[in-house]
PDB file of C-alpha atoms in Angstrom:
ATOM      1  CA  MET A   1     183.320 196.913-126.799  1.00 95.00           C
ATOM      2  CA  LYS A   2     180.986 194.053-125.887  1.00 98.00           C
ATOM      3  CA  THR A   3     177.805 193.483-127.879  1.00 98.00           C
ATOM      4  CA  ILE A   4     174.471 192.251-126.508  1.00 98.00           C
ATOM      5  CA  LEU A   5     171.556 191.024-128.623  1.00 98.00           C
ATOM      6  CA  CYS A   6     168.114 191.380-127.005  1.00 98.00           C
ATOM      7  CA  TYR A   7     165.780 188.943-128.748  1.00 98.00           C
ATOM      8  CA  GLY A   8     162.123 189.192-127.898  1.00 98.00           C
ATOM      9  CA  ASP A   9     158.557 190.190-128.664  1.00 98.00           C
ATOM     10  CA  SER A  10     156.495 193.323-127.996  1.00 98.00           C
ATOM     11  CA  VAL A  11     157.918 193.653-124.485  1.00 98.00           C
ATOM     12  CA  THR A  12     161.394 194.063-125.981  1.00 98.00           C
ATOM     13  CA  TRP A  13     160.017 196.153-128.848  1.00 98.00           C
ATOM     14  CA  GLY A  14     158.701 198.537-126.221  1.00 98.00           C
ATOM     15  CA  PHE A  15     154.935 198.443-126.730  1.00 98.00           C
ATOM     16  CA  ASN A  16     153.247 201.176-124.706  1.00 98.00           C
ATOM     17  CA  PRO A  17     150.010 199.678-123.356  1.00 98.00           C
ATOM     18  CA  THR A  18     148.548 203.102-122.645  1.00 97.00           C
ATOM     19  CA  ASP A  19     148.155 204.187-126.265  1.00 97.00           C
ATOM     20  CA  GLY A  20     149.673 201.462-128.452  1.00 96.00           C
ATOM     21  CA  SER A  21     152.703 203.538-129.381  1.00 98.00           C
ATOM     22  CA  ARG A  22     156.335 202.578-128.862  1.00 98.00           C
ATOM     23  CA  PHE A  23     158.257 203.802-125.855  1.00 98.00           C
ATOM     24  CA  PRO A  24     161.314 205.905-126.781  1.00 98.00           C
ATOM     25  CA  PHE A  25     164.582 203.975-126.819  1.00 98.00           C
ATOM     26  CA  GLU A  26     165.708 205.427-123.504  1.00 97.00           C
ATOM     27  CA  GLN A  27     162.498 204.126-121.850  1.00 98.00           C
ATOM     28  CA  ARG A  28     162.587 200.637-123.365  1.00 98.00           C
ATOM     29  CA  TRP A  29     164.355 197.971-121.315  1.00 98.00           C
ATOM     30  CA  PRO A  30     167.184 197.529-123.867  1.00 98.00           C
ATOM     31  CA  GLY A  31     167.724 201.279-123.701  1.00 98.00           C
ATOM     32  CA  ILE A  32     167.757 201.184-119.909  1.00 98.00           C
ATOM     33  CA  LEU A  33     170.278 198.340-120.177  1.00 98.00           C
ATOM     34  CA  GLN A  34     172.423 200.383-122.547  1.00 98.00           C
ATOM     35  CA  GLY A  35     172.409 203.359-120.196  1.00 98.00           C
ATOM     36  CA  ALA A  36     173.335 201.245-117.202  1.00 98.00           C
ATOM     37  CA  LEU A  37     176.189 199.459-118.977  1.00 98.00           C
ATOM     38  CA  GLY A  38     177.710 202.537-120.605  1.00 97.00           C
ATOM     39  CA  SER A  39     179.953 203.015-123.594  1.00 96.00           C
ATOM     40  CA  GLY A  40     181.795 199.727-123.160  1.00 97.00           C
ATOM     41  CA  TYR A  41     178.728 197.879-124.429  1.00 98.00           C
ATOM     42  CA  ARG A  42     176.511 198.030-127.501  1.00 98.00           C
ATOM     43  CA  VAL A  43     172.932 196.830-127.054  1.00 98.00           C
ATOM     44  CA  ILE A  44     171.102 195.598-130.155  1.00 98.00           C
ATOM     45  CA  GLU A  45     167.301 195.460-130.062  1.00 97.00           C
ATOM     46  CA  GLU A  46     165.576 192.631-131.876  1.00 98.00           C
ATOM     47  CA  GLY A  47     162.048 193.004-130.575  1.00 98.00           C
ATOM     48  CA  LEU A  48     159.033 192.162-132.742  1.00 98.00           C
ATOM     49  CA  SER A  49     155.411 192.324-131.652  1.00 97.00           C
ATOM     50  CA  GLY A  50     153.722 188.948-131.860  1.00 97.00           C
ATOM     51  CA  ARG A  51     156.952 186.941-132.043  1.00 98.00           C
ATOM     52  CA  THR A  52     156.610 183.444-130.617  1.00 98.00           C
ATOM     53  CA  VAL A  53     159.226 180.990-129.395  1.00 98.00           C
ATOM     54  CA  ALA A  54     158.799 178.442-132.178  1.00 96.00           C
ATOM     55  CA  THR A  55     155.249 178.624-133.512  1.00 94.00           C
ATOM     56  CA  ASP A  56     153.831 180.056-136.727  1.00 92.00           C
ATOM     57  CA  SER A  57     150.932 181.983-135.262  1.00 91.00           C
ATOM     58  CA  TRP A  58     147.709 182.385-137.214  1.00 90.00           C
ATOM     59  CA  VAL A  59     147.213 185.752-135.525  1.00 88.00           C
ATOM     60  CA  LEU A  60     150.430 187.392-136.764  1.00 90.00           C
ATOM     61  CA  PRO A  61     152.196 185.088-139.264  1.00 92.00           C
ATOM     62  CA  ASN A  62     155.910 185.050-140.054  1.00 94.00           C
ATOM     63  CA  ARG A  63     156.961 185.654-136.475  1.00 96.00           C
ATOM     64  CA  ASP A  64     158.335 182.229-135.556  1.00 98.00           C
ATOM     65  CA  GLY A  65     161.260 183.055-133.288  1.00 98.00           C
ATOM     66  CA  ARG A  66     163.140 179.867-134.054  1.00 98.00           C
ATOM     67  CA  SER A  67     163.109 180.312-137.818  1.00 97.00           C
ATOM     68  CA  MET A  68     164.346 183.905-137.525  1.00 97.00           C
ATOM     69  CA  LEU A  69     167.076 183.504-134.919  1.00 98.00           C
ATOM     70  CA  GLY A  70     169.878 181.943-136.981  1.00 97.00           C
ATOM     71  CA  PRO A  71     170.016 184.671-139.658  1.00 97.00           C
ATOM     72  CA  ILE A  72     169.754 187.379-136.984  1.00 98.00           C
ATOM     73  CA  LEU A  73     172.719 185.939-135.084  1.00 98.00           C
ATOM     74  CA  GLU A  74     174.746 185.851-138.274  1.00 97.00           C
ATOM     75  CA  SER A  75     173.746 189.405-139.130  1.00 97.00           C
ATOM     76  CA  HIS A  76     174.906 190.851-135.812  1.00 98.00           C
ATOM     77  CA  ALA A  77     177.921 188.654-135.030  1.00 98.00           C
ATOM     78  CA  PRO A  78     180.194 188.770-133.146  1.00 98.00           C
ATOM     79  CA  LEU A  79     178.000 188.815-130.049  1.00 98.00           C
ATOM     80  CA  ASP A  80     179.116 188.566-126.449  1.00 98.00           C
ATOM     81  CA  TRP A  81     175.611 188.031-125.071  1.00 98.00           C
ATOM     82  CA  VAL A  82     172.243 186.834-126.365  1.00 98.00           C
ATOM     83  CA  ILE A  83     169.286 187.624-124.102  1.00 98.00           C
ATOM     84  CA  ILE A  84     166.080 185.774-125.005  1.00 99.00           C
ATOM     85  CA  LEU A  85     162.759 187.013-123.637  1.00 98.00           C
ATOM     86  CA  LEU A  86     159.950 185.142-125.389  1.00 98.00           C
ATOM     87  CA  GLY A  87     156.925 183.034-124.506  1.00 98.00           C
ATOM     88  CA  THR A  88     154.138 185.508-123.752  1.00 98.00           C
ATOM     89  CA  ASN A  89     152.425 185.108-127.111  1.00 97.00           C
ATOM     90  CA  ASP A  90     152.747 181.321-126.941  1.00 97.00           C
ATOM     91  CA  CYS A  91     150.474 181.354-123.872  1.00 97.00           C
ATOM     92  CA  GLY A  92     147.456 182.271-125.997  1.00 96.00           C
ATOM     93  CA  PRO A  93     145.180 179.207-125.727  1.00 96.00           C
ATOM     94  CA  SER A  94     144.378 179.303-129.438  1.00 94.00           C
ATOM     95  CA  LEU A  95     147.987 178.315-130.191  1.00 95.00           C
ATOM     96  CA  GLY A  96     147.591 175.128-128.182  1.00 95.00           C
ATOM     97  CA  ARG A  97     151.025 175.146-126.542  1.00 96.00           C
ATOM     98  CA  SER A  98     151.690 173.648-123.120  1.00 97.00           C
ATOM     99  CA  VAL A  99     154.289 174.841-120.629  1.00 98.00           C
ATOM    100  CA  GLY A 100     156.541 172.005-121.760  1.00 98.00           C
ATOM    101  CA  ASP A 101     156.085 172.870-125.428  1.00 98.00           C
ATOM    102  CA  ILE A 102     157.055 176.486-124.861  1.00 98.00           C
ATOM    103  CA  ALA A 103     160.014 175.675-122.624  1.00 98.00           C
ATOM    104  CA  PHE A 104     161.353 173.023-124.970  1.00 98.00           C
ATOM    105  CA  GLY A 105     161.006 175.531-127.799  1.00 98.00           C
ATOM    106  CA  CYS A 106     163.299 177.790-125.776  1.00 98.00           C
ATOM    107  CA  ALA A 107     165.784 174.918-125.563  1.00 98.00           C
ATOM    108  CA  THR A 108     165.890 174.817-129.354  1.00 98.00           C
ATOM    109  CA  LEU A 109     166.634 178.560-129.392  1.00 98.00           C
ATOM    110  CA  LEU A 110     169.532 178.079-126.991  1.00 98.00           C
ATOM    111  CA  TRP A 111     170.879 175.231-129.115  1.00 98.00           C
ATOM    112  CA  ILE A 112     170.810 177.519-132.154  1.00 98.00           C
ATOM    113  CA  VAL A 113     172.855 180.097-130.251  1.00 98.00           C
ATOM    114  CA  GLN A 114     175.329 177.452-129.081  1.00 97.00           C
ATOM    115  CA  LYS A 115     175.852 176.118-132.595  1.00 96.00           C
ATOM    116  CA  SER A 116     175.963 179.509-134.298  1.00 96.00           C
ATOM    117  CA  PHE A 117     179.615 180.365-133.611  1.00 93.00           C
ATOM    118  CA  ALA A 118     178.304 183.919-133.348  1.00 97.00           C
ATOM    119  CA  GLY A 119     180.485 184.827-130.368  1.00 97.00           C
ATOM    120  CA  PRO A 120     183.926 186.435-130.430  1.00 96.00           C
ATOM    121  CA  GLY A 121     186.428 184.311-132.329  1.00 96.00           C
ATOM    122  CA  GLY A 122     183.770 181.842-133.419  1.00 95.00           C
ATOM    123  CA  THR A 123     182.831 180.856-129.879  1.00 96.00           C
ATOM    124  CA  ALA A 124     179.292 180.679-128.507  1.00 96.00           C
ATOM    125  CA  PRO A 125     177.878 183.873-126.950  1.00 98.00           C
ATOM    126  CA  LYS A 126     176.838 183.906-123.312  1.00 98.00           C
ATOM    127  CA  MET A 127     173.117 183.183-123.031  1.00 98.00           C
ATOM    128  CA  LEU A 128     170.453 184.548-120.716  1.00 98.00           C
ATOM    129  CA  LEU A 129     166.965 183.021-120.849  1.00 98.00           C
ATOM    130  CA  VAL A 130     164.270 185.207-119.294  1.00 98.00           C
ATOM    131  CA  SER A 131     160.783 184.019-118.412  1.00 98.00           C
ATOM    132  CA  PRO A 132     158.195 186.622-119.457  1.00 97.00           C
ATOM    133  CA  PRO A 133     156.614 189.199-117.165  1.00 90.00           C
ATOM    134  CA  PRO A 134     153.580 187.823-115.338  1.00 85.00           C
ATOM    135  CA  PHE A 135     150.013 188.288-116.529  1.00 95.00           C
ATOM    136  CA  GLY A 136     147.837 190.741-114.651  1.00 95.00           C
ATOM    137  CA  LYS A 137     144.235 191.783-115.140  1.00 97.00           C
ATOM    138  CA  PHE A 138     143.576 191.740-118.868  1.00 98.00           C
ATOM    139  CA  SER A 139     142.147 194.638-120.790  1.00 98.00           C
ATOM    140  CA  PRO A 140     139.094 193.622-122.861  1.00 97.00           C
ATOM    141  CA  PHE A 141     141.209 193.307-126.002  1.00 97.00           C
ATOM    142  CA  MET A 142     143.987 191.239-124.397  1.00 97.00           C
ATOM    143  CA  ASP A 143     141.365 189.098-122.704  1.00 97.00           C
ATOM    144  CA  LEU A 144     140.176 187.899-126.114  1.00 96.00           C
ATOM    145  CA  PHE A 145     143.526 186.270-126.873  1.00 95.00           C
ATOM    146  CA  PHE A 146     145.077 185.404-123.514  1.00 97.00           C
ATOM    147  CA  ARG A 147     142.152 184.420-121.275  1.00 97.00           C
ATOM    148  CA  GLY A 148     142.647 180.789-120.311  1.00 97.00           C
ATOM    149  CA  GLY A 149     146.425 181.037-120.616  1.00 97.00           C
ATOM    150  CA  GLU A 150     147.089 182.270-117.089  1.00 96.00           C
ATOM    151  CA  ALA A 151     148.147 178.887-115.716  1.00 96.00           C
ATOM    152  CA  THR A 152     150.488 178.340-118.655  1.00 97.00           C
ATOM    153  CA  SER A 153     152.051 181.742-118.034  1.00 96.00           C
ATOM    154  CA  ARG A 154     152.584 180.984-114.347  1.00 95.00           C
ATOM    155  CA  GLY A 155     154.308 177.710-115.162  1.00 97.00           C
ATOM    156  CA  LEU A 156     156.931 179.126-117.496  1.00 98.00           C
ATOM    157  CA  ALA A 157     159.455 180.335-114.906  1.00 98.00           C
ATOM    158  CA  ALA A 158     160.131 176.919-113.371  1.00 98.00           C
ATOM    159  CA  ALA A 159     160.255 175.243-116.782  1.00 98.00           C
ATOM    160  CA  TYR A 160     162.587 177.910-118.210  1.00 98.00           C
ATOM    161  CA  ALA A 161     164.909 177.518-115.223  1.00 98.00           C
ATOM    162  CA  THR A 162     165.172 173.803-115.959  1.00 98.00           C
ATOM    163  CA  VAL A 163     165.879 174.414-119.638  1.00 98.00           C
ATOM    164  CA  ALA A 164     168.469 177.114-118.932  1.00 98.00           C
ATOM    165  CA  LYS A 165     170.378 174.871-116.546  1.00 98.00           C
ATOM    166  CA  GLU A 166     170.350 171.974-119.013  1.00 98.00           C
ATOM    167  CA  CYS A 167     171.535 174.169-121.891  1.00 98.00           C
ATOM    168  CA  GLY A 168     174.246 176.107-120.064  1.00 97.00           C
ATOM    169  CA  ALA A 169     172.417 179.432-119.985  1.00 98.00           C
ATOM    170  CA  LEU A 170     171.768 181.863-117.178  1.00 98.00           C
ATOM    171  CA  PHE A 171     168.142 182.245-116.121  1.00 98.00           C
ATOM    172  CA  PHE A 172     166.107 185.186-114.865  1.00 98.00           C
ATOM    173  CA  ASP A 173     162.451 185.318-113.859  1.00 98.00           C
ATOM    174  CA  ALA A 174     161.040 188.706-114.854  1.00 98.00           C
ATOM    175  CA  ALA A 175     158.348 188.304-112.201  1.00 97.00           C
ATOM    176  CA  SER A 176     161.044 188.772-109.562  1.00 97.00           C
ATOM    177  CA  ALA A 177     161.731 192.304-110.803  1.00 97.00           C
ATOM    178  CA  LEU A 178     158.463 193.811-111.974  1.00 96.00           C
ATOM    179  CA  PRO A 179     154.744 193.519-111.240  1.00 94.00           C
ATOM    180  CA  PRO A 180     152.110 192.318-113.721  1.00 95.00           C
ATOM    181  CA  GLY A 181     151.274 194.741-116.515  1.00 96.00           C
ATOM    182  CA  PRO A 182     149.114 197.358-114.789  1.00 97.00           C
ATOM    183  CA  VAL A 183     147.414 198.684-117.937  1.00 98.00           C
ATOM    184  CA  ASP A 184     146.479 195.724-120.147  1.00 98.00           C
ATOM    185  CA  GLY A 185     147.670 192.799-118.021  1.00 98.00           C
ATOM    186  CA  VAL A 186     150.386 191.817-120.498  1.00 98.00           C
ATOM    187  CA  HIS A 187     152.814 194.643-121.267  1.00 98.00           C
ATOM    188  CA  PRO A 188     154.965 196.465-118.706  1.00 98.00           C
ATOM    189  CA  ASP A 189     154.416 200.188-118.341  1.00 98.00           C
ATOM    190  CA  ALA A 190     157.346 202.629-118.372  1.00 98.00           C
ATOM    191  CA  ASN A 191     158.235 201.763-114.786  1.00 97.00           C
ATOM    192  CA  GLY A 192     158.187 198.055-115.566  1.00 97.00           C
ATOM    193  CA  GLN A 193     160.452 198.583-118.556  1.00 98.00           C
ATOM    194  CA  HIS A 194     162.859 200.464-116.308  1.00 98.00           C
ATOM    195  CA  LEU A 195     162.864 197.757-113.642  1.00 98.00           C
ATOM    196  CA  LEU A 196     163.455 195.067-116.258  1.00 98.00           C
ATOM    197  CA  GLY A 197     166.368 196.923-117.825  1.00 98.00           C
ATOM    198  CA  GLU A 198     168.006 197.506-114.456  1.00 98.00           C
ATOM    199  CA  ALA A 199     167.660 193.828-113.564  1.00 98.00           C
ATOM    200  CA  MET A 200     169.264 192.775-116.847  1.00 98.00           C
ATOM    201  CA  ALA A 201     172.172 195.148-116.267  1.00 98.00           C
ATOM    202  CA  LYS A 202     172.901 193.612-112.856  1.00 98.00           C
ATOM    203  CA  ILE A 203     173.084 190.152-114.413  1.00 98.00           C
ATOM    204  CA  VAL A 204     175.386 191.218-117.242  1.00 98.00           C
ATOM    205  CA  LEU A 205     177.712 193.175-114.975  1.00 96.00           C
ATOM    206  CA  GLY A 206     177.783 190.377-112.428  1.00 94.00           C
ATOM    207  CA  SER A 207     178.702 187.630-114.887  1.00 88.00           C
TER     208      SER A 207
END
């Protein structure tokens, strides 16, 4: 059995933008991925709302993705795949992070995976770096935090692609598979979660 770690924020956690609840596992993209891959794979969810790439946010502290990743890899080893989908929260202007800052933070995450020996037999797991879903029209609440970060969000895909290539990871742009969040402008709805999970499955099965 092959094991896949899905490391992300509220998109991976499965935040339902309609009512603030959590989508059931079978409707969250890791659950869709699990269903598509079948019994030969085990998908591990490590989604946390508010998680950043490598920043200690004043909004939701103790969610620095870089500081948490090493222990999580050790906890779940051996891992065949690590899928990283982070960066949405870092686009909030109040955090003061540029496209380059966020992308280079992702490079440090990939380096942690490479040096973790968390793969089978002490090797490095395969890595997939995913640029976040695109921003849409913000709800009033999301507008308070993310307004002004649209250009940063749009620049992540190209920067992530560069980082992935340099670090030996696969890259996927979520914008190529699903539309902007139709409810709050940030989080995918159930259909978006489904499209994202299906896209991830194609990459895993094709690699």
